[in-house]
CSV table of C-alpha atoms and ligand atoms in Angstrom, one decimal:
chain,number,residue,atom,x,y,z
A,170,MET,CA,-49.3,-18.9,-44.3
A,171,SER,CA,-52.2,-20.6,-46.2
A,172,PRO,CA,-52.4,-19.4,-49.8
A,173,HIS,CA,-55.8,-17.9,-49.1
A,174,PRO,CA,-55.9,-16.2,-45.7
A,175,HIS,CA,-59.2,-14.6,-44.7
A,176,ILE,CA,-58.9,-10.8,-44.5
A,177,LEU,CA,-61.5,-8.8,-42.6
A,178,ILE,CA,-61.9,-5.2,-43.6
A,179,ALA,CA,-63.9,-2.7,-41.5
A,180,GLY,CA,-65.5,-0.1,-43.8
A,181,ALA,CA,-66.8,-0.3,-47.3
A,182,GLY,CA,-65.6,3.2,-48.3
A,183,ILE,CA,-63.2,4.0,-51.1
A,184,GLY,CA,-60.2,2.5,-49.4
A,185,GLY,CA,-62.0,-0.6,-48.0
A,186,LEU,CA,-63.5,-1.5,-51.3
A,187,THR,CA,-60.3,-1.0,-53.2
A,188,ALA,CA,-58.4,-3.1,-50.8
A,189,ALA,CA,-61.1,-5.8,-51.0
A,190,LEU,CA,-60.9,-5.8,-54.8
A,191,ALA,CA,-57.0,-5.9,-54.8
A,192,LEU,CA,-57.2,-8.9,-52.4
A,193,ILE,CA,-60.0,-10.8,-54.2
A,194,ARG,CA,-58.1,-10.4,-57.5
A,195,ARG,CA,-55.1,-12.1,-55.7
A,196,GLY,CA,-57.2,-15.0,-54.5
A,197,TYR,CA,-57.9,-13.9,-50.9
A,198,ARG,CA,-61.1,-14.5,-49.1
A,199,VAL,CA,-62.4,-11.1,-47.9
A,200,SER,CA,-65.2,-10.0,-45.5
A,201,VAL,CA,-66.0,-6.3,-45.6
A,202,LEU,CA,-67.9,-5.2,-42.5
A,203,GLU,CA,-69.8,-1.9,-43.1
A,204,GLN,CA,-71.8,0.0,-40.6
A,205,ALA,CA,-74.3,1.4,-43.1
A,206,ARG,CA,-77.6,-0.4,-43.6
A,207,GLU,CA,-77.4,0.3,-47.3
A,208,LEU,CA,-74.7,1.8,-49.5
A,209,ALA,CA,-76.5,4.8,-51.0
A,210,GLU,CA,-75.3,7.7,-53.2
A,211,ILE,CA,-73.4,10.0,-50.9
A,212,GLY,CA,-70.7,12.7,-51.1
A,213,ALA,CA,-69.7,15.1,-53.8
A,214,GLY,CA,-66.5,15.3,-55.9
A,215,VAL,CA,-63.1,13.7,-55.4
A,216,GLN,CA,-60.0,14.4,-57.4
A,217,ILE,CA,-57.9,11.4,-58.5
A,218,SER,CA,-54.3,12.2,-59.5
A,219,ALA,CA,-52.0,10.0,-61.5
A,220,ASN,CA,-50.8,8.2,-58.4
A,221,GLY,CA,-54.4,7.2,-57.4
A,222,ALA,CA,-55.3,6.5,-61.0
A,223,GLN,CA,-52.5,3.9,-61.2
A,224,ALA,CA,-54.0,2.0,-58.3
A,225,LEU,CA,-57.5,1.9,-59.9
A,226,PHE,CA,-56.2,1.1,-63.4
A,227,SER,CA,-54.2,-1.8,-62.0
A,228,LEU,CA,-57.5,-3.3,-61.0
A,229,GLY,CA,-58.9,-3.0,-64.5
A,230,LEU,CA,-61.3,-0.1,-63.8
A,231,GLU,CA,-60.2,2.4,-66.4
A,232,ALA,CA,-63.0,1.9,-68.9
A,233,ALA,CA,-65.8,2.1,-66.2
A,234,LEU,CA,-64.2,5.2,-64.7
A,235,GLU,CA,-63.7,6.9,-68.0
A,236,ALA,CA,-67.4,6.8,-68.7
A,237,VAL,CA,-68.2,9.1,-65.8
A,238,TRP,CA,-65.0,11.0,-65.0
A,239,CYS,CA,-64.0,14.5,-66.2
A,240,GLU,CA,-60.4,14.9,-67.3
A,241,PRO,CA,-59.6,18.6,-67.0
A,242,ALA,CA,-57.2,20.4,-69.2
A,243,GLY,CA,-55.5,22.0,-66.2
A,244,LYS,CA,-55.9,23.9,-63.0
A,245,GLU,CA,-56.1,27.6,-62.4
A,246,ILE,CA,-55.6,30.0,-59.6
A,247,ARG,CA,-58.1,32.9,-59.4
A,248,LEU,CA,-58.0,35.9,-57.1
A,249,TRP,CA,-61.0,36.1,-54.7
A,250,SER,CA,-61.8,39.8,-55.5
A,251,THR,CA,-60.9,40.7,-59.1
A,252,GLY,CA,-61.1,37.2,-60.6
A,253,GLU,CA,-57.6,37.6,-62.1
A,254,THR,CA,-56.5,34.2,-63.3
A,255,TRP,CA,-53.1,32.4,-63.3
A,256,LYS,CA,-52.2,28.9,-64.5
A,257,LEU,CA,-51.5,26.4,-61.6
A,258,PHE,CA,-50.5,23.5,-63.7
A,259,ASP,CA,-51.5,21.7,-67.0
A,260,LEU,CA,-53.2,18.3,-66.7
A,261,GLY,CA,-54.9,16.3,-69.5
A,262,ALA,CA,-52.2,15.0,-71.9
A,263,VAL,CA,-49.4,16.5,-69.7
A,264,SER,CA,-50.4,14.3,-66.7
A,265,ARG,CA,-50.5,11.2,-68.9
A,266,GLN,CA,-47.0,12.0,-70.4
A,267,ARG,CA,-45.3,13.2,-67.3
A,268,TYR,CA,-46.8,10.9,-64.6
A,269,GLY,CA,-48.0,7.9,-66.7
A,270,ALA,CA,-51.7,8.3,-65.9
A,271,PRO,CA,-54.5,10.9,-66.1
A,272,TYR,CA,-55.7,13.3,-63.4
A,273,PHE,CA,-59.4,13.0,-63.2
A,274,MET,CA,-62.3,14.4,-61.2
A,275,ILE,CA,-65.2,12.2,-60.3
A,276,HIS,CA,-68.4,12.1,-58.2
A,277,ARG,CA,-67.5,10.1,-55.0
A,278,ALA,CA,-70.7,8.1,-55.5
A,279,ASP,CA,-69.7,7.1,-59.1
A,280,LEU,CA,-66.3,5.9,-57.9
A,281,HIS,CA,-67.9,4.1,-55.0
A,282,ARG,CA,-70.5,2.5,-57.2
A,283,ILE,CA,-67.9,1.2,-59.7
A,284,LEU,CA,-65.9,-0.3,-56.9
A,285,LEU,CA,-68.9,-1.8,-55.3
A,286,ASP,CA,-70.3,-3.4,-58.5
A,287,VAL,CA,-66.9,-5.0,-59.3
A,288,VAL,CA,-66.4,-6.3,-55.7
A,289,GLN,CA,-70.0,-7.7,-55.6
A,290,ALA,CA,-69.6,-9.4,-59.0
A,291,ALA,CA,-66.3,-11.0,-58.0
A,292,ALA,CA,-67.4,-12.0,-54.5
A,293,PRO,CA,-71.1,-11.7,-54.0
A,294,ASP,CA,-71.0,-12.5,-50.2
A,295,ALA,CA,-68.0,-10.4,-49.4
A,296,ILE,CA,-69.8,-7.3,-48.1
A,297,ARG,CA,-71.8,-7.5,-44.8
A,298,LEU,CA,-73.9,-4.4,-44.1
A,299,ASN,CA,-75.3,-3.1,-40.8
A,300,CYS,CA,-72.2,-4.3,-39.1
A,301,ARG,CA,-70.5,-1.6,-37.0
A,302,VAL,CA,-67.1,-2.8,-35.8
A,303,ALA,CA,-66.6,-1.8,-32.2
A,304,GLY,CA,-63.3,-3.6,-31.4
A,305,PHE,CA,-61.3,-6.8,-31.9
A,306,GLU,CA,-59.5,-9.6,-30.1
A,307,GLN,CA,-56.3,-11.1,-31.5
A,308,THR,CA,-54.1,-14.1,-30.8
A,309,ALA,CA,-50.9,-15.4,-32.4
A,310,SER,CA,-53.0,-17.3,-34.9
A,311,GLY,CA,-56.0,-15.1,-35.7
A,312,VAL,CA,-58.1,-12.0,-35.1
A,313,THR,CA,-61.8,-11.6,-34.3
A,314,ALA,CA,-63.7,-8.4,-35.3
A,315,ILE,CA,-66.4,-7.6,-32.8
A,316,CYS,CA,-69.4,-5.7,-34.0
A,317,GLU,CA,-71.6,-3.5,-32.0
A,318,ASP,CA,-74.5,-6.0,-32.1
A,319,GLY,CA,-72.2,-8.6,-30.6
A,320,ALA,CA,-71.5,-10.5,-33.9
A,321,ARG,CA,-67.9,-11.9,-33.9
A,322,ILE,CA,-66.2,-12.5,-37.2
A,323,GLU,CA,-63.0,-14.5,-37.4
A,324,GLY,CA,-60.1,-14.0,-39.8
A,325,ASP,CA,-56.4,-13.9,-40.3
A,326,ALA,CA,-56.0,-10.1,-40.4
A,327,LEU,CA,-58.2,-7.0,-39.7
A,328,ILE,CA,-57.8,-3.9,-41.8
A,329,GLY,CA,-59.4,-0.8,-40.2
A,330,ALA,CA,-60.6,1.2,-43.3
A,331,ASP,CA,-63.4,2.8,-41.2
A,332,GLY,CA,-62.6,6.4,-42.0
A,333,VAL,CA,-61.6,9.5,-40.1
A,334,HIS,CA,-63.5,8.5,-36.8
A,335,SER,CA,-62.1,4.9,-36.9
A,336,ARG,CA,-63.2,2.6,-34.1
A,337,VAL,CA,-60.4,0.2,-35.1
A,338,ARG,CA,-57.8,2.9,-34.6
A,339,ASN,CA,-59.4,3.8,-31.2
A,340,ALA,CA,-59.2,0.2,-30.2
A,341,LEU,CA,-55.5,0.0,-31.2
A,342,PHE,CA,-54.2,3.3,-29.8
A,343,GLY,CA,-57.0,5.2,-28.1
A,344,GLN,CA,-58.6,8.4,-29.2
A,345,MET,CA,-56.4,10.4,-31.7
A,346,PRO,CA,-56.1,14.0,-30.6
A,347,ALA,CA,-57.6,16.4,-33.1
A,348,GLN,CA,-57.4,20.2,-33.2
A,349,PHE,CA,-60.0,22.4,-34.8
A,350,THR,CA,-58.2,24.3,-37.5
A,351,GLY,CA,-60.6,27.3,-37.3
A,352,LEU,CA,-61.7,26.4,-40.9
A,353,MET,CA,-64.9,25.0,-42.3
A,354,ILE,CA,-65.8,24.1,-45.8
A,355,TRP,CA,-69.1,24.7,-47.6
A,356,ARG,CA,-69.5,22.0,-50.2
A,357,GLY,CA,-72.0,20.8,-52.7
A,358,LEU,CA,-72.9,20.2,-56.4
A,359,VAL,CA,-74.1,22.6,-59.0
A,360,PRO,CA,-75.9,21.5,-62.1
A,361,MET,CA,-73.6,22.7,-64.9
A,362,GLU,CA,-76.5,24.0,-67.0
A,363,SER,CA,-77.4,26.4,-64.2
A,364,LEU,CA,-74.2,28.3,-64.7
A,365,PRO,CA,-73.5,30.9,-67.3
A,366,GLN,CA,-71.8,29.5,-70.4
A,367,ARG,CA,-68.5,31.1,-69.7
A,368,MET,CA,-68.3,29.3,-66.3
A,369,GLN,CA,-69.1,25.8,-67.8
A,370,ARG,CA,-65.4,25.1,-68.2
A,371,LEU,CA,-63.6,21.7,-67.8
A,372,VAL,CA,-60.8,23.1,-65.6
A,373,GLY,CA,-60.2,22.9,-61.9
A,374,THR,CA,-60.2,26.3,-60.2
A,375,ASN,CA,-58.7,27.4,-56.9
A,376,TRP,CA,-60.0,30.8,-55.8
A,377,VAL,CA,-57.6,32.2,-53.2
A,378,GLY,CA,-58.2,35.0,-50.7
A,379,PRO,CA,-57.4,36.2,-47.3
A,380,GLY,CA,-59.0,33.8,-44.8
A,381,GLY,CA,-60.6,31.6,-47.4
A,382,HIS,CA,-60.4,29.7,-50.6
A,383,VAL,CA,-62.9,28.1,-53.0
A,384,VAL,CA,-62.2,25.1,-55.2
A,385,HIS,CA,-64.4,24.0,-58.0
A,386,TYR,CA,-64.2,21.3,-60.7
A,387,PRO,CA,-66.4,19.4,-63.0
A,388,VAL,CA,-67.6,15.8,-62.3
A,389,ARG,CA,-70.0,13.3,-63.8
A,390,GLY,CA,-69.0,13.8,-67.4
A,391,GLY,CA,-69.1,17.6,-67.0
A,392,THR,CA,-72.8,17.7,-66.0
A,393,LEU,CA,-72.1,18.8,-62.4
A,394,MET,CA,-69.7,21.3,-60.9
A,395,ASN,CA,-68.3,20.3,-57.5
A,396,VAL,CA,-67.8,23.3,-55.2
A,397,GLY,CA,-65.9,23.5,-51.9
A,398,GLY,CA,-65.5,26.8,-50.2
A,399,ALA,CA,-63.2,26.9,-47.1
A,400,ILE,CA,-63.5,29.8,-44.8
A,401,GLU,CA,-62.1,30.8,-41.4
A,402,HIS,CA,-64.9,30.2,-39.0
A,403,ASP,CA,-64.9,29.8,-35.3
A,404,ASP,CA,-68.4,28.5,-34.6
A,405,TRP,CA,-68.8,25.3,-36.6
A,406,ARG,CA,-67.0,22.3,-35.2
A,407,VAL,CA,-68.8,19.3,-36.6
A,408,GLU,CA,-66.6,17.1,-38.7
A,409,SER,CA,-69.2,15.5,-40.9
A,410,TRP,CA,-70.0,14.8,-44.6
A,411,THR,CA,-73.8,15.0,-44.1
A,412,GLU,CA,-74.6,18.2,-42.0
A,413,ARG,CA,-76.6,20.6,-44.1
A,414,GLY,CA,-76.6,24.4,-44.0
A,415,THR,CA,-78.4,27.0,-46.1
A,416,THR,CA,-77.5,29.0,-49.2
A,417,GLU,CA,-77.9,32.2,-47.3
A,418,GLU,CA,-75.4,31.2,-44.6
A,419,ALA,CA,-72.9,30.1,-47.2
A,420,LEU,CA,-73.2,33.4,-49.2
A,421,ASN,CA,-72.8,35.4,-46.0
A,422,ASP,CA,-69.5,33.6,-45.3
A,423,PHE,CA,-68.0,35.1,-48.6
A,424,PRO,CA,-68.7,38.8,-48.4
A,425,GLY,CA,-67.0,40.8,-51.1
A,426,TRP,CA,-65.9,37.7,-53.1
A,427,ASN,CA,-66.1,37.8,-56.9
A,428,GLU,CA,-69.6,37.5,-58.4
A,429,ASP,CA,-68.6,34.2,-60.0
A,430,VAL,CA,-68.1,32.7,-56.6
A,431,HIS,CA,-71.5,33.9,-55.5
A,432,THR,CA,-73.0,32.5,-58.6
A,433,LEU,CA,-71.6,29.1,-57.8
A,434,ILE,CA,-72.7,29.2,-54.2
A,435,ARG,CA,-76.2,30.3,-55.2
A,436,ASN,CA,-76.6,27.3,-57.4
A,437,ILE,CA,-75.4,24.6,-55.0
A,438,GLU,CA,-78.3,22.2,-54.8
A,439,VAL,CA,-77.7,21.2,-51.1
A,440,PRO,CA,-75.0,23.1,-49.2
A,441,TYR,CA,-73.2,20.9,-46.7
A,442,LYS,CA,-70.9,22.2,-43.9
A,443,TRP,CA,-67.8,20.4,-42.8
A,444,ALA,CA,-65.5,21.5,-40.0
A,445,LEU,CA,-61.8,20.9,-40.6
A,446,LEU,CA,-59.9,19.1,-37.8
A,447,GLY,CA,-56.2,18.6,-38.0
A,448,ARG,CA,-54.3,15.6,-36.7
A,449,GLU,CA,-50.6,14.9,-36.4
A,450,PRO,CA,-49.5,11.8,-38.4
A,451,LEU,CA,-49.4,8.6,-36.3
A,452,GLU,CA,-46.0,7.1,-35.6
A,453,ARG,CA,-47.3,3.7,-36.2
A,454,TRP,CA,-50.7,2.1,-37.1
A,455,THR,CA,-50.1,-1.7,-37.0
A,456,ILE,CA,-50.2,-4.1,-34.1
A,457,GLY,CA,-49.8,-7.8,-34.9
A,458,ARG,CA,-52.7,-8.8,-37.3
A,459,VAL,CA,-54.4,-5.5,-37.2
A,460,THR,CA,-53.6,-2.4,-39.3
A,461,LEU,CA,-55.3,0.7,-40.6
A,462,LEU,CA,-55.8,2.1,-44.1
A,463,GLY,CA,-57.0,5.4,-45.6
A,464,ASP,CA,-58.4,8.1,-43.4
A,465,ALA,CA,-58.3,5.8,-40.4
A,466,ALA,CA,-54.5,5.7,-40.7
A,467,HIS,CA,-53.7,9.2,-41.9
A,468,PRO,CA,-56.6,11.7,-41.8
A,469,THR,CA,-55.7,14.8,-43.7
A,470,LEU,CA,-56.9,18.3,-44.5
A,471,PRO,CA,-58.2,18.4,-48.1
A,472,MET,CA,-55.7,21.1,-49.3
A,473,MET,CA,-53.6,18.6,-51.3
A,474,ALA,CA,-56.6,16.7,-52.6
A,475,GLN,CA,-54.9,13.4,-51.6
A,476,GLY,CA,-57.2,11.8,-49.0
A,477,ALA,CA,-58.8,9.4,-51.5
A,478,ASN,CA,-55.5,9.0,-53.4
A,479,MET,CA,-53.7,7.9,-50.3
A,480,ALA,CA,-56.5,5.4,-49.5
A,481,LEU,CA,-56.2,3.9,-53.1
A,482,GLU,CA,-52.4,3.7,-52.8
A,483,ASP,CA,-52.6,2.0,-49.4
A,484,ALA,CA,-55.0,-0.6,-50.7
A,485,VAL,CA,-52.7,-1.7,-53.6
A,486,VAL,CA,-49.6,-1.6,-51.5
A,487,LEU,CA,-51.3,-3.6,-48.7
A,488,ALA,CA,-52.4,-6.3,-51.1
A,489,ARG,CA,-48.9,-6.5,-52.6
A,490,CYS,CA,-47.4,-6.9,-49.1
A,491,LEU,CA,-49.8,-9.7,-48.1
A,492,ASP,CA,-48.7,-11.5,-51.3
A,493,ALA,CA,-45.0,-10.8,-50.8
A,494,TYR,CA,-44.6,-12.0,-47.2
A,495,ASP,CA,-45.2,-15.4,-45.7
A,496,ASP,CA,-46.6,-14.2,-42.5
A,497,VAL,CA,-49.5,-11.9,-41.8
A,498,PRO,CA,-48.0,-9.7,-39.1
A,499,ALA,CA,-44.8,-9.3,-41.2
A,500,ALA,CA,-46.8,-8.3,-44.2
A,501,LEU,CA,-48.8,-5.7,-42.3
A,502,GLN,CA,-45.6,-4.3,-40.8
A,503,ALA,CA,-44.0,-4.1,-44.3
A,504,TYR,CA,-47.1,-2.3,-45.6
A,505,GLU,CA,-47.0,0.3,-42.8
A,506,GLU,CA,-43.3,0.9,-43.4
A,507,ALA,CA,-43.8,1.3,-47.1
A,508,ARG,CA,-46.5,3.9,-46.5
A,509,ARG,CA,-45.6,5.8,-43.3
A,510,GLU,CA,-43.2,8.4,-44.5
A,511,ARG,CA,-45.1,9.3,-47.7
A,512,THR,CA,-48.4,9.7,-46.0
A,513,ALA,CA,-47.0,11.8,-43.2
A,514,ARG,CA,-45.3,14.1,-45.8
A,515,LEU,CA,-48.7,14.4,-47.6
A,516,VAL,CA,-50.6,15.3,-44.4
A,517,ARG,CA,-48.0,18.0,-43.7
A,518,ALA,CA,-48.0,19.3,-47.2
A,519,ALA,CA,-51.8,19.8,-46.9
A,520,ASN,CA,-51.3,21.8,-43.7
A,521,ASP,CA,-48.8,24.0,-45.5
A,522,ASN,CA,-51.2,24.6,-48.4
A,523,ALA,CA,-53.9,25.8,-46.0
A,524,GLY,CA,-51.6,28.8,-45.1
A,525,ARG,CA,-50.7,29.4,-48.7
A,526,PHE,CA,-54.3,29.4,-50.0
A,527,HIS,CA,-55.6,31.8,-47.3
A,528,ASN,CA,-52.6,34.1,-47.0
A,529,PRO,CA,-53.3,37.7,-45.8
A,530,ALA,CA,-51.0,39.0,-48.6
A,531,LEU,CA,-53.9,38.1,-51.0
A,532,GLY,CA,-56.0,40.9,-49.5
A,533,ASN,CA,-55.3,43.6,-52.1
A,534,ALA,CA,-54.8,43.1,-55.8
A,535,GLU,CA,-51.3,44.3,-56.1
A,536,GLY,CA,-49.9,42.4,-53.1
A,537,ALA,CA,-51.9,39.4,-54.4
A,538,ALA,CA,-50.3,39.4,-57.8
A,539,ARG,CA,-46.8,39.5,-56.2
A,540,TYR,CA,-47.7,36.7,-53.9
A,541,VAL,CA,-49.2,34.5,-56.6
A,542,ASP,CA,-46.3,35.1,-58.9
A,543,THR,CA,-43.9,33.9,-56.2
A,544,GLU,CA,-45.8,31.1,-54.6
A,545,TRP,CA,-47.2,29.5,-57.7
A,546,GLN,CA,-44.1,30.0,-59.9
A,547,GLU,CA,-43.7,26.9,-62.1
A,548,ALA,CA,-40.6,25.6,-60.5
A,549,LYS,CA,-42.1,25.8,-57.0
A,550,VAL,CA,-45.3,24.1,-58.1
A,551,LYS,CA,-43.4,21.2,-59.7
A,552,GLN,CA,-41.4,20.9,-56.5
A,553,ARG,CA,-44.6,20.7,-54.4
A,554,TYR,CA,-46.5,18.3,-56.7
A,555,ASP,CA,-44.2,16.1,-58.8
A,556,TRP,CA,-43.2,13.8,-56.0
A,557,VAL,CA,-46.9,13.3,-55.2
A,558,PHE,CA,-48.0,12.4,-58.8
A,559,GLU,CA,-44.9,10.4,-59.8
A,560,TYR,CA,-45.5,7.8,-57.1
A,561,ASP,CA,-46.7,4.5,-58.5
A,562,PRO,CA,-48.2,2.1,-55.8
A,563,VAL,CA,-48.1,-0.8,-58.3
A,564,THR,CA,-44.3,-0.7,-58.6
A,565,THR,CA,-43.0,1.1,-55.4
A,566,ALA,CA,-40.7,-1.1,-53.3
A,567,VAL,CA,-42.4,-3.2,-50.6
B,203,FAD,C1,-70.5,9.6,-46.5
B,203,FAD,C2,-69.2,10.1,-47.0
B,203,FAD,C3,-69.1,11.2,-47.9
B,203,FAD,C4,-67.9,11.6,-48.4
B,203,FAD,N1,-67.9,12.7,-49.3
B,203,FAD,C5,-66.7,13.1,-49.8
B,203,FAD,C6,-66.7,14.1,-50.7
B,203,FAD,O1,-67.8,14.6,-51.2
B,203,FAD,N2,-65.5,14.6,-51.2
B,203,FAD,C7,-64.4,14.1,-50.7
B,203,FAD,O2,-63.3,14.5,-51.2
B,203,FAD,N3,-64.3,13.1,-49.8
B,203,FAD,C8,-65.5,12.6,-49.3
B,203,FAD,N4,-65.5,11.6,-48.4
B,203,FAD,C9,-64.2,11.2,-47.8
B,203,FAD,C10,-63.4,10.3,-48.8
B,203,FAD,O3,-64.2,9.3,-49.3
B,203,FAD,C11,-62.3,9.8,-47.9
B,203,FAD,O4,-61.6,10.8,-47.3
B,203,FAD,C12,-61.3,9.0,-48.8
B,203,FAD,O5,-61.9,8.4,-49.9
B,203,FAD,C13,-60.6,8.0,-47.9
B,203,FAD,O6,-61.4,6.8,-47.9
B,203,FAD,P1,-61.5,5.8,-46.7
B,203,FAD,O7,-61.9,4.5,-47.3
B,203,FAD,O8,-60.4,5.9,-45.8
B,203,FAD,O9,-62.7,6.4,-45.8
B,203,FAD,P2,-64.2,6.6,-46.2
B,203,FAD,O10,-64.4,6.7,-47.7
B,203,FAD,O11,-64.7,7.7,-45.3
B,203,FAD,O12,-64.9,5.2,-45.8
B,203,FAD,C14,-65.1,4.8,-44.5
B,203,FAD,C15,-66.2,3.7,-44.5
B,203,FAD,O13,-66.2,3.1,-43.2
B,203,FAD,C16,-67.5,3.0,-42.7
B,203,FAD,N5,-67.4,2.9,-41.3
B,203,FAD,C17,-67.1,3.9,-40.4
B,203,FAD,N6,-67.0,3.4,-39.2
B,203,FAD,C18,-67.3,2.1,-39.2
B,203,FAD,C19,-67.3,1.0,-38.3
B,203,FAD,N7,-67.1,1.3,-37.0
B,203,FAD,N8,-67.6,-0.2,-38.7
B,203,FAD,C20,-67.8,-0.5,-40.0
B,203,FAD,N9,-67.8,0.5,-40.9
B,203,FAD,C21,-67.5,1.7,-40.6
B,203,FAD,C22,-68.2,4.2,-43.3
B,203,FAD,O14,-69.6,4.1,-43.3
B,203,FAD,C23,-67.6,4.3,-44.7
B,203,FAD,O15,-68.3,3.5,-45.6
B,203,FAD,C24,-66.7,11.1,-47.9
B,203,FAD,C25,-66.7,10.1,-47.0
B,203,FAD,C26,-67.9,9.6,-46.5
B,203,FAD,C27,-68.0,8.4,-45.5
């Protein structure tokens, strides 16, 4: 293989840009093909745990991230009705000591902007906008990405980092079956100053209740609170990051919930509604010179907060594999093998958490206390999360 193969990446999201940077840093020529006409500020909060942080830090982004992230002291569980509070786990110094990196919360647009700026500085012509990849052709010696407008871009490998509705995945394997989970999430950002002082805390909170849960955590240096409220709902099936709803609709979906939850919802600037679809992990996601990365490869429910982290891990492991193997198809196969089992386990763990967060036992205060004491007992929490946070994509075997 030439020392500098040309790698095509479909999608300039979190995973695509991280992969681009990891490859550019290793001397590869990269073309990122993005459907959007411009890369604007979009999305709300994402949580980056130690495993994802290791990937970003290995690319030299720690200082830029630190300027805009929020590093919470820990996470709490709160009961939907009474507001009773339990510790979920400590973060801050504990994450750094135990897992070797911080756990931080960040506006998706801030993370995206940092990645974009660094990629553009390192390779000004790498990103090609207004280029929706519709398919590809591959031979033994190369691959051609075909865009919707007919443009054809040739390279040595094609990485489908084109998100949950991936066209590259469809071209590889056909439409991936998806089942509506019966859940939707209200999400949005709340200006921290609009909340009462006692709610302006730098912790992550998971409100749990029968049929719903609400997660909130600070982002953008603590000036915004990111809120996501999941609720069982049968009549909203659009899986989108940009569909808007109204405050009134959102409030109506949480009747009887604690006043603090209503205060949060009332102060969301723009409430977005997102239907949750579940998908079984793929058995494989590589054919020859074409592979998938991030949500395209292993779309997940958000209940482990690992969608972005998996994309970051994938990006670094993929770049390491391309470096380690002499042949592109062998490198892509090694990448898939290094990632398949872990990502499938994470997708299943997120499905399990959905049942845990919404359990009917949470309906009354007494049953809830018993349920929380059992389900979120320290040993059980460690068992559920240690293996997730301990993983280091920079050193894991490839
Ligand atoms: C607009 C948007 C807002 C989001 N907001 C949040 C949020 O608030 N909180 C959260 O936790 N997660 C959010 N996510 C999801 C989160 O970023 C991903 O789940 C995670 O980071 C995995 O990243 P990814 O790179 O696999 O996919 P994504 O980050 O979804 O990136 C996929 C990229 O591919 C592009 N693309 C799609 N199809 C094509 C195509 N055919 N050709 C070329 N380009 C294509 C998309 O425009 C996008 O830039 C959002 C994603 C998007 C796209």
